[in-house]
Short mmCIF file of C-alpha atoms in Angstrom, two decimals:
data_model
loop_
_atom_site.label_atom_id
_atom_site.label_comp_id
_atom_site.label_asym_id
_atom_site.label_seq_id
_atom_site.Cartn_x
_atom_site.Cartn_y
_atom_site.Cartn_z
CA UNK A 1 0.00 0.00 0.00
CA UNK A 2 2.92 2.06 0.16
CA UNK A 3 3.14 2.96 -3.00
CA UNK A 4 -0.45 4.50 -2.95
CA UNK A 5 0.85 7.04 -0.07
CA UNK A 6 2.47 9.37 -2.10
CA UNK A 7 -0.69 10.37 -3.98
CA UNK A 8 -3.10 10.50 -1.38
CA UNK A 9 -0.82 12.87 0.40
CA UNK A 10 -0.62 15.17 -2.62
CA UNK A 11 -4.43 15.16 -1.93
CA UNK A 12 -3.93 16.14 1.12
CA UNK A 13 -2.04 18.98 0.43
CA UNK A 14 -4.18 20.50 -2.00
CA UNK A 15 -7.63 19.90 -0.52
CA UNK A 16 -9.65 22.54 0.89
CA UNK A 17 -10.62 22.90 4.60
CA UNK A 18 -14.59 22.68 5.27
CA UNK A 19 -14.88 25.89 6.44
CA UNK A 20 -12.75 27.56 3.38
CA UNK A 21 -13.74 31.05 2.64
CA UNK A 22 -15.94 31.27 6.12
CA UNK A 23 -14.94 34.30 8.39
CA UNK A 24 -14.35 36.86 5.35
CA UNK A 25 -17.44 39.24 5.78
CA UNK A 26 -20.22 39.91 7.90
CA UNK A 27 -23.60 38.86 8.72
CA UNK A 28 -25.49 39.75 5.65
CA UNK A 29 -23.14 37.73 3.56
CA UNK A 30 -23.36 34.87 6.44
CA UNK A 31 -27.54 35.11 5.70
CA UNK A 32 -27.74 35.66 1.99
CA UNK A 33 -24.05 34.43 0.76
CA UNK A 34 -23.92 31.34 2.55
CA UNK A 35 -24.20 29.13 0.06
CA UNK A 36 -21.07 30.32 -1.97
CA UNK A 37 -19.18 30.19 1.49
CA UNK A 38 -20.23 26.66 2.42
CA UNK A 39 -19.93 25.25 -0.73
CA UNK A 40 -16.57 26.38 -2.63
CA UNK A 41 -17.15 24.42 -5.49
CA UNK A 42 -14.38 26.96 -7.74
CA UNK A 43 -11.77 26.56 -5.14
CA UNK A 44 -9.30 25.99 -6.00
CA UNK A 45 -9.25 27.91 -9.22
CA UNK A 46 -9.90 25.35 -11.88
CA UNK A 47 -12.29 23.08 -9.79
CA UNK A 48 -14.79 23.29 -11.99
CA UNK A 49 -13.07 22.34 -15.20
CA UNK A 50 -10.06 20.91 -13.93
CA UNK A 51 -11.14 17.45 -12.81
CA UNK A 52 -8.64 14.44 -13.00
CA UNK A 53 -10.17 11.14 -14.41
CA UNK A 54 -9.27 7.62 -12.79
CA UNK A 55 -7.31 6.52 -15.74
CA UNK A 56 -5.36 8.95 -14.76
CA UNK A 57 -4.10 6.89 -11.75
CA UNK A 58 -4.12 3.60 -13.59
CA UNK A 59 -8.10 2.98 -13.00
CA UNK A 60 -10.84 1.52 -14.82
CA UNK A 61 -14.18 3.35 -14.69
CA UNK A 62 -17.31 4.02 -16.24
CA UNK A 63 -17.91 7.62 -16.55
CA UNK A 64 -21.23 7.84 -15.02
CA UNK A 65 -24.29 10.10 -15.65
CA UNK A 66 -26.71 10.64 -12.98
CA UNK A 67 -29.93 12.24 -13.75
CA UNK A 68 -31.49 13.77 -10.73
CA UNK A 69 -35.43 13.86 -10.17
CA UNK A 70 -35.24 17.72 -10.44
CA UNK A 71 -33.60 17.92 -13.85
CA UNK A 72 -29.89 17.84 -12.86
CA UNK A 73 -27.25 16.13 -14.68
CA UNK A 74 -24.96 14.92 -12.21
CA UNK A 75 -21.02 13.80 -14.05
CA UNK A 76 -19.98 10.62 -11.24
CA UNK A 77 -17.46 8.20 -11.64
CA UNK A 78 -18.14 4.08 -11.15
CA UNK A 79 -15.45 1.50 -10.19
CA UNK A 80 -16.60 -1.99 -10.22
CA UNK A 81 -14.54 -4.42 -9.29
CA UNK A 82 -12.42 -7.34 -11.34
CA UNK A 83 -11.12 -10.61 -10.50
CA UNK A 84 -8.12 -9.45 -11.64
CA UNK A 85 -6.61 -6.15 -11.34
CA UNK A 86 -3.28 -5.27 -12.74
CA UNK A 87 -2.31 -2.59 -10.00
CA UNK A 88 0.27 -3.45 -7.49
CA UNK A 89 -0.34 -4.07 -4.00
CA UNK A 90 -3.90 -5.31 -5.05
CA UNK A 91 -5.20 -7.23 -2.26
CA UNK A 92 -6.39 -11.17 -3.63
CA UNK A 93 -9.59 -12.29 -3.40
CA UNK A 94 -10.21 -16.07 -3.80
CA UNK A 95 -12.31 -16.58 -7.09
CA UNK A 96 -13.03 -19.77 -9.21
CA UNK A 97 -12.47 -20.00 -13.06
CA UNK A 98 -16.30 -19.87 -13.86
CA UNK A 99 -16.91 -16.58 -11.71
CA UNK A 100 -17.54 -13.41 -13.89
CA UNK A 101 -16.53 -10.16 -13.25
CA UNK A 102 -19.57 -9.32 -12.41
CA UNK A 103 -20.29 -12.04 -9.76
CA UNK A 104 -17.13 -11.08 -8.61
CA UNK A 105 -18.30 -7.53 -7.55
CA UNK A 106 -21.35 -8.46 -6.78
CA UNK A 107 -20.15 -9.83 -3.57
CA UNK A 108 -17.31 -7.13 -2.70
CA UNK A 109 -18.65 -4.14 -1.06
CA UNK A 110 -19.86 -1.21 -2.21
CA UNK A 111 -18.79 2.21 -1.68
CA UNK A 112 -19.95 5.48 -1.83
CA UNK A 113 -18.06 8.28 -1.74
CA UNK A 114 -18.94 11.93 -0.28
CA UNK A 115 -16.38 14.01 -0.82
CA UNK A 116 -15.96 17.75 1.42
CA UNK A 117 -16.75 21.11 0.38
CA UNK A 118 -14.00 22.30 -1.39
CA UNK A 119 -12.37 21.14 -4.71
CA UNK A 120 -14.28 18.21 -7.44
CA UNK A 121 -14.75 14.94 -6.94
CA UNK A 122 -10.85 13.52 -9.11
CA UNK A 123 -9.44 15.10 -6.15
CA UNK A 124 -10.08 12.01 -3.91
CA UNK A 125 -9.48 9.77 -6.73
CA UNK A 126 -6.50 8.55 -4.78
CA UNK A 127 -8.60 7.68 -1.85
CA UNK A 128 -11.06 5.58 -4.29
CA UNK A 129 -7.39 3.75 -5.65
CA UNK A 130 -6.98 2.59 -2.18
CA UNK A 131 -10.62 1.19 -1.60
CA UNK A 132 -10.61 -0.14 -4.92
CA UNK A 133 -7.04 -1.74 -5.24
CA UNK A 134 -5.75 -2.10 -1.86
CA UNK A 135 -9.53 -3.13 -0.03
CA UNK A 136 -11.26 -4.82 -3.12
CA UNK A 137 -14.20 -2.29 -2.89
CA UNK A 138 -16.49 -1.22 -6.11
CA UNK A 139 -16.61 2.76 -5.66
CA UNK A 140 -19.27 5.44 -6.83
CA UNK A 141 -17.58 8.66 -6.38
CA UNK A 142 -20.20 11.04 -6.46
CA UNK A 143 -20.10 14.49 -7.81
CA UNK A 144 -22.62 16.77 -6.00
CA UNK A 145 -24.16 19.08 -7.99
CA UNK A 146 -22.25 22.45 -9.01
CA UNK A 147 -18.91 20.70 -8.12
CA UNK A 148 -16.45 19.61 -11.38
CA UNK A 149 -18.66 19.17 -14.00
CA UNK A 150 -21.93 18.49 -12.54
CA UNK A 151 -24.57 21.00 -13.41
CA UNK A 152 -26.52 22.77 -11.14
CA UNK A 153 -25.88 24.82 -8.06
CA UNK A 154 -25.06 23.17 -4.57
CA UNK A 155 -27.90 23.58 -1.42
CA UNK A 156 -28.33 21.37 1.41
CA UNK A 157 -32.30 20.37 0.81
CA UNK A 158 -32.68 21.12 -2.27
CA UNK A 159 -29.78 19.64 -3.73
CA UNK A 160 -27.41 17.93 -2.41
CA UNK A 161 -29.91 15.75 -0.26
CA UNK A 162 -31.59 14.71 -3.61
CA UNK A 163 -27.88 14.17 -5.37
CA UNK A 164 -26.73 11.82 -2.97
CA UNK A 165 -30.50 9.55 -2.75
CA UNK A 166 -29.99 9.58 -6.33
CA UNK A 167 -26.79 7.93 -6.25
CA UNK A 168 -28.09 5.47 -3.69
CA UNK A 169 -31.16 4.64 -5.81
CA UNK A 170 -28.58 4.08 -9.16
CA UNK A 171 -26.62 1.15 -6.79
CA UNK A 172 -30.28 -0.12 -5.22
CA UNK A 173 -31.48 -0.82 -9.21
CA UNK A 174 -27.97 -1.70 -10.50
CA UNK A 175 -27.54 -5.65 -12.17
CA UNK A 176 -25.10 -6.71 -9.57
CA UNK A 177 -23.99 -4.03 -7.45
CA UNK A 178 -27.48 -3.88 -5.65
CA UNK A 179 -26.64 -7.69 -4.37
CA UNK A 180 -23.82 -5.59 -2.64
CA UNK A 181 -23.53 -4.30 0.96
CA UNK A 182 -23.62 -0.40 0.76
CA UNK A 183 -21.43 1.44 2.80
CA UNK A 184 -21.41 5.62 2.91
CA UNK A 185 -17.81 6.87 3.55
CA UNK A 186 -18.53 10.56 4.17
CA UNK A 187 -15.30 12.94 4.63
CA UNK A 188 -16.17 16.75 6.66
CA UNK A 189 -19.44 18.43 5.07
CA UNK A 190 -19.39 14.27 3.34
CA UNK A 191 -20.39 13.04 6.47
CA UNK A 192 -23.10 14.97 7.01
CA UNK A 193 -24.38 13.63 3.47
CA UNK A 194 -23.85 10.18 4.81
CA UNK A 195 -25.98 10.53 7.85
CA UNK A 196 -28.27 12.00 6.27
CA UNK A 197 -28.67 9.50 3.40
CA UNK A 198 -28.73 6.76 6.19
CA UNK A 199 -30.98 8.34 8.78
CA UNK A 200 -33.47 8.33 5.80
CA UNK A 201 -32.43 4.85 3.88
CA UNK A 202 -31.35 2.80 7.24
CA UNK A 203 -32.62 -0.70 5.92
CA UNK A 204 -30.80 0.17 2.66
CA UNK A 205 -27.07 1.11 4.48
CA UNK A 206 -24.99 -1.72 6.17
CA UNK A 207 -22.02 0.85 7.65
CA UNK A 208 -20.86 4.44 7.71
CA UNK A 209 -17.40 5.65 7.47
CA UNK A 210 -16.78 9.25 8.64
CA UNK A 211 -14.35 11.39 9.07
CA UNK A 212 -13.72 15.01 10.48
CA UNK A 213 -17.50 15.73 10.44
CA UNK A 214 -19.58 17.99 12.56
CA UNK A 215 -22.67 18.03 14.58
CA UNK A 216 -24.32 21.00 12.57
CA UNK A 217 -23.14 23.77 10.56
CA UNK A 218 -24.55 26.21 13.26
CA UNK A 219 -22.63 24.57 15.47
CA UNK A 220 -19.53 24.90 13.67
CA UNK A 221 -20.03 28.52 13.34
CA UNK A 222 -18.65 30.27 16.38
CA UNK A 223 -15.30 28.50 15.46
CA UNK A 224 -14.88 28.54 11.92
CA UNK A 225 -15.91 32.23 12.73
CA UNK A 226 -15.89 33.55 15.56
CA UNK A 227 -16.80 37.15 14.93
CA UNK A 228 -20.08 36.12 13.52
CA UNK A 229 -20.84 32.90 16.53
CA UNK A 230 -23.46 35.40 17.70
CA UNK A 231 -25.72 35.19 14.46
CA UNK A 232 -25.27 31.49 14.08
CA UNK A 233 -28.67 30.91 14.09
CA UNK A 234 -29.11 32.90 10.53
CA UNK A 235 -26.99 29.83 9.27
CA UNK A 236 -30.10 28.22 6.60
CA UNK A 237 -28.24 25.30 5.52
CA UNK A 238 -28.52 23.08 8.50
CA UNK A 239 -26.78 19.42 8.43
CA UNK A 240 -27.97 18.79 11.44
CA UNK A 241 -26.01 15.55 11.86
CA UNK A 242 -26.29 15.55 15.98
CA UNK A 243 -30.29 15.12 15.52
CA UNK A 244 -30.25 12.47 13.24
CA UNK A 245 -27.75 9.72 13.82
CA UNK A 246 -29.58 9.03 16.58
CA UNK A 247 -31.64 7.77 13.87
CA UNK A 248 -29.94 5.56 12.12
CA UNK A 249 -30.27 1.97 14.37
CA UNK A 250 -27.63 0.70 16.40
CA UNK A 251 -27.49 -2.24 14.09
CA UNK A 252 -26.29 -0.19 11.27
CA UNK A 253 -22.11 -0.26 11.97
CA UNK A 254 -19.86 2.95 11.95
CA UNK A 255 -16.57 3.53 11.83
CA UNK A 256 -15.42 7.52 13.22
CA UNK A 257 -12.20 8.63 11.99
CA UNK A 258 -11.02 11.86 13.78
CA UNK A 259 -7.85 14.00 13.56
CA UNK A 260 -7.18 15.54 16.81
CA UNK A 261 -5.57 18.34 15.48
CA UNK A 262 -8.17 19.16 12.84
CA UNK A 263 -8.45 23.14 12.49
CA UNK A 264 -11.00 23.03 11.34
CA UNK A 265 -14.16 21.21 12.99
CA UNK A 266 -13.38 20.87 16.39
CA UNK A 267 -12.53 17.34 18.30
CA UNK A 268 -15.56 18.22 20.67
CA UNK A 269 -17.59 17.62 17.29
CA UNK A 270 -16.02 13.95 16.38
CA UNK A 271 -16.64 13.39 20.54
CA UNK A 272 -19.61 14.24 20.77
CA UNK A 273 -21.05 12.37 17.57
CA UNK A 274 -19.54 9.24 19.40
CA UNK A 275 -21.33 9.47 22.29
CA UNK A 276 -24.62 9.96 20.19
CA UNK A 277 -23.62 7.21 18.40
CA UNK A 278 -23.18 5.37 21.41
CA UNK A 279 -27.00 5.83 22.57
CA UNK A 280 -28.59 4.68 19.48
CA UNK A 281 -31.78 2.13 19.42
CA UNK A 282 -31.42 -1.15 17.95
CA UNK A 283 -34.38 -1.69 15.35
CA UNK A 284 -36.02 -4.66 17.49
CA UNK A 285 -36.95 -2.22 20.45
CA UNK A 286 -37.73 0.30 18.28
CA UNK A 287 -40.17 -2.19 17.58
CA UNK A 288 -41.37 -2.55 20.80
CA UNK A 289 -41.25 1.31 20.89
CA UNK A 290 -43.59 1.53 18.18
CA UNK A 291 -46.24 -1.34 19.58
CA UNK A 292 -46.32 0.07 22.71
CA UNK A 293 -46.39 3.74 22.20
CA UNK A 294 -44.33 6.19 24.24
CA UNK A 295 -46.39 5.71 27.63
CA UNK A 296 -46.05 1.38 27.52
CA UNK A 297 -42.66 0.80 26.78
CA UNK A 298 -41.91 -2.74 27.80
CA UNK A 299 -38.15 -2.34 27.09
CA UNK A 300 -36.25 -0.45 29.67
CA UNK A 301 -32.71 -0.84 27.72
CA UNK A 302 -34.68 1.54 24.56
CA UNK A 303 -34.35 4.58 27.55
CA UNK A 304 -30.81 3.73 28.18
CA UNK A 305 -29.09 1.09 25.54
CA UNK A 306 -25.67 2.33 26.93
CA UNK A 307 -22.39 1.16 25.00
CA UNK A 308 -24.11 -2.12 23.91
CA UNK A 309 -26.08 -0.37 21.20
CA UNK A 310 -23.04 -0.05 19.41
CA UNK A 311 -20.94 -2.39 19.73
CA UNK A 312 -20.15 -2.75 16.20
CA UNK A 313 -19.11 0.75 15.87
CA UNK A 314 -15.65 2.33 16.90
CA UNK A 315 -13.80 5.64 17.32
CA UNK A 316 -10.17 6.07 16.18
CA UNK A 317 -8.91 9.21 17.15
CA UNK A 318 -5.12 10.25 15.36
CA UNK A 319 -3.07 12.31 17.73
CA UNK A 320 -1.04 14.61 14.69
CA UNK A 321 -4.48 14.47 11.95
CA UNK A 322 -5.36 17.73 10.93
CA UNK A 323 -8.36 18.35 9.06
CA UNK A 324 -7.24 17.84 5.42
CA UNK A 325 -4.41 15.23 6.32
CA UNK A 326 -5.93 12.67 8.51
CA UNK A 327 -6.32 10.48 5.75
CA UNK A 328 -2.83 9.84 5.47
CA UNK A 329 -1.99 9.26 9.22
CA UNK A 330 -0.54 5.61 10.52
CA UNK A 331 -3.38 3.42 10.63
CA UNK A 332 -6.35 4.90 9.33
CA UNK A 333 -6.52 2.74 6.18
CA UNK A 334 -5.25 -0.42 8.47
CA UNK A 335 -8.76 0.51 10.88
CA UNK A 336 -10.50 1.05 7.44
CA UNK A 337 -9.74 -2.62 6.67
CA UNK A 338 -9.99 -4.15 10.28
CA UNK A 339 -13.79 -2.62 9.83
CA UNK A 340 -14.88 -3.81 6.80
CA UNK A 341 -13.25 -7.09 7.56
CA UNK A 342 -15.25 -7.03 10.77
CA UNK A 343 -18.79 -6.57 8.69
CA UNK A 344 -18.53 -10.14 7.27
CA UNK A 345 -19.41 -11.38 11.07
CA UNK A 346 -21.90 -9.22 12.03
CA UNK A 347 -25.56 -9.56 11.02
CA UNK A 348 -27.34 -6.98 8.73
CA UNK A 349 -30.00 -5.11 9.77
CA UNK A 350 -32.84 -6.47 10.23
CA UNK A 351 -36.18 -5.34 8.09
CA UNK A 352 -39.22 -2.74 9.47
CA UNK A 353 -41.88 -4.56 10.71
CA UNK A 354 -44.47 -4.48 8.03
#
């Protein structure tokens, strides 16, 4: 995997921070400007016209087209996997003679990617050449509307929401990859998508990856800047992560990657998502929940299901990550692995009751 370092830390170096641009005027641009603040899709110059391809690290891909429900062409990229892939350091996976390609991928995982605010989606390309070489992973790399060469013009509910269900919905109808387990990997405003996606889609996601996100963009305000913490509440585009993993059952697996030196989101924000993540219910006594309304609740764990709710999930905190760079720290990709690896023993989510 070495030799996939060197590119992932060039990533590093020219990603942007979440919060890029934030702090630079006052509270009429924070109220009416917001948008082109959160969501620096032309930084850095070139973003949107500029965007690598996968072939250009040694990749196959299908350059993908996503039409959107609201009329929005969105330009993606798809990696599904092969039994054999040329790239060194690929990691083998048994296969027999008579398996196809696409049998092949149909039982490797799925991911999909949600890349930060700043920069197009062939800037994480070397991220995807590690799931997809080094882990064995198919990849949709989604490109959110009004980043690289997606049309459109980036919004939290009416956009970005839609862009990312859309890219669910393409895997849930696709020939083989819908036979796949689906896991969001969600990187600082990403991982907001990701909860989102799953608080909404929970019988549809088997495991969350995130990294460097935050509890709520209001939230994130009064440090990203602190001149304008007082007027945080004119801040329209929400993510209100803190209110809705809670949401997503305890059965569903996640993995919390957080750079302790991020300067960007606070480490109170990674923290405190854990311990939320910590407290969610597990789908059975939701169940119960649900039978018994709020007054008869049978279940006393539902009030207080402690660590054991998620026991499947884990925290990794990296002592010298910063926001852009914790990607490239000793042992993230190594905890990366040791989770997915971990998903083969643990049993998927069980359905709603009907």
């Amino acid at each position: 995997m070495s030799n996939l370092l060197p590119t992932i830390e060039s990533f590093a170096k020219g990603t942007v921070a979440t919060a890029a641009g934030l702090g630079t005027v006052g509270v009429g641009l924070l109220f009416f400007g917001q948008n082109y603040l959160i969501y620096p899709s032309a930084f850095p110059p070139g973003s949107r016209t500029e965007v690598p391809v996968p072939t250009d690290f040694d990749l196959p891909y299908q350059d993908l087209t996503l039409n959107t429900p609201d009329g929005v062409k969105l330009r993606c990229y798809l990696l599904t996997q092969r039994k054999e892939l040329s790239n060194h350091g690929a990691k083998h996976i048994p296969s027999s003679e008579e398996e196809t390609d696409e049998q092949f991928a149909a039982r490797r995982p799925t991911i999909l990617m949600f890349h930060g605010n700043g920069g197009n989606v062939g800037h994480r390309i070397p991220l995807a050449k590690v799931f997809y070489v080094r882990l064995r992973c198919n990849v949709l790399m989604l490109s959110y509307r009004g980043y690289g060469l997606s049309e459109g013009n980036p919004s939290e509910k009416a956009g970005i929401r839609i862009d990312a269900q859309c890219a669910l919905d393409h895997v849930l109808s696709h020939e083989y990859l819908s036979q796949t387990p689906i896991i969001l990997y969600g990187q600082s405003i990403g991982g907001a998508v990701a909860i989102d996606l799953a608080s909404r889609n929970p019988h549809a996601i088997r495991a969350l990856i995130l990294e460097n996100t935050f509890l709520s963009l209001p939230r994130l305000v009064p440090s990203a800047m602190p001149v304008l913490g007082p007027f945080a509440f004119l801040c329209h585009q929400k993510w209100d992560s803190a209110s809705k993993v809670t949401s997503i059952p305890a059965e569903t697996p996640m993995l919390l990657l957080s750079g302790v030196q991020d300067e960007v989101v606070p480490r109170e924000h990674m923290q405190e998502l854990w311990q939320l993540v910590q407290k969610r219910v597990p789908r059975r006594q939701r169940d119960l929940h649900a039978e018994e309304g709020s007054d008869g609740l049978k279940d006393e764990s539902i009030k207080n299901p402690g660590a054991g709710a998620a026991k499947y999930s884990r925290f990794v905190e990296f002592n010298a990550g910063m926001h852009n760079d914790t990607c490239v720290q000793q042992g993230y990709w190594s905890a990366i692995s040791e989770f997915l690896d971990s998903l083969e023993s643990i049993p998927p989510i069980p359905p709603a009751k009907a």
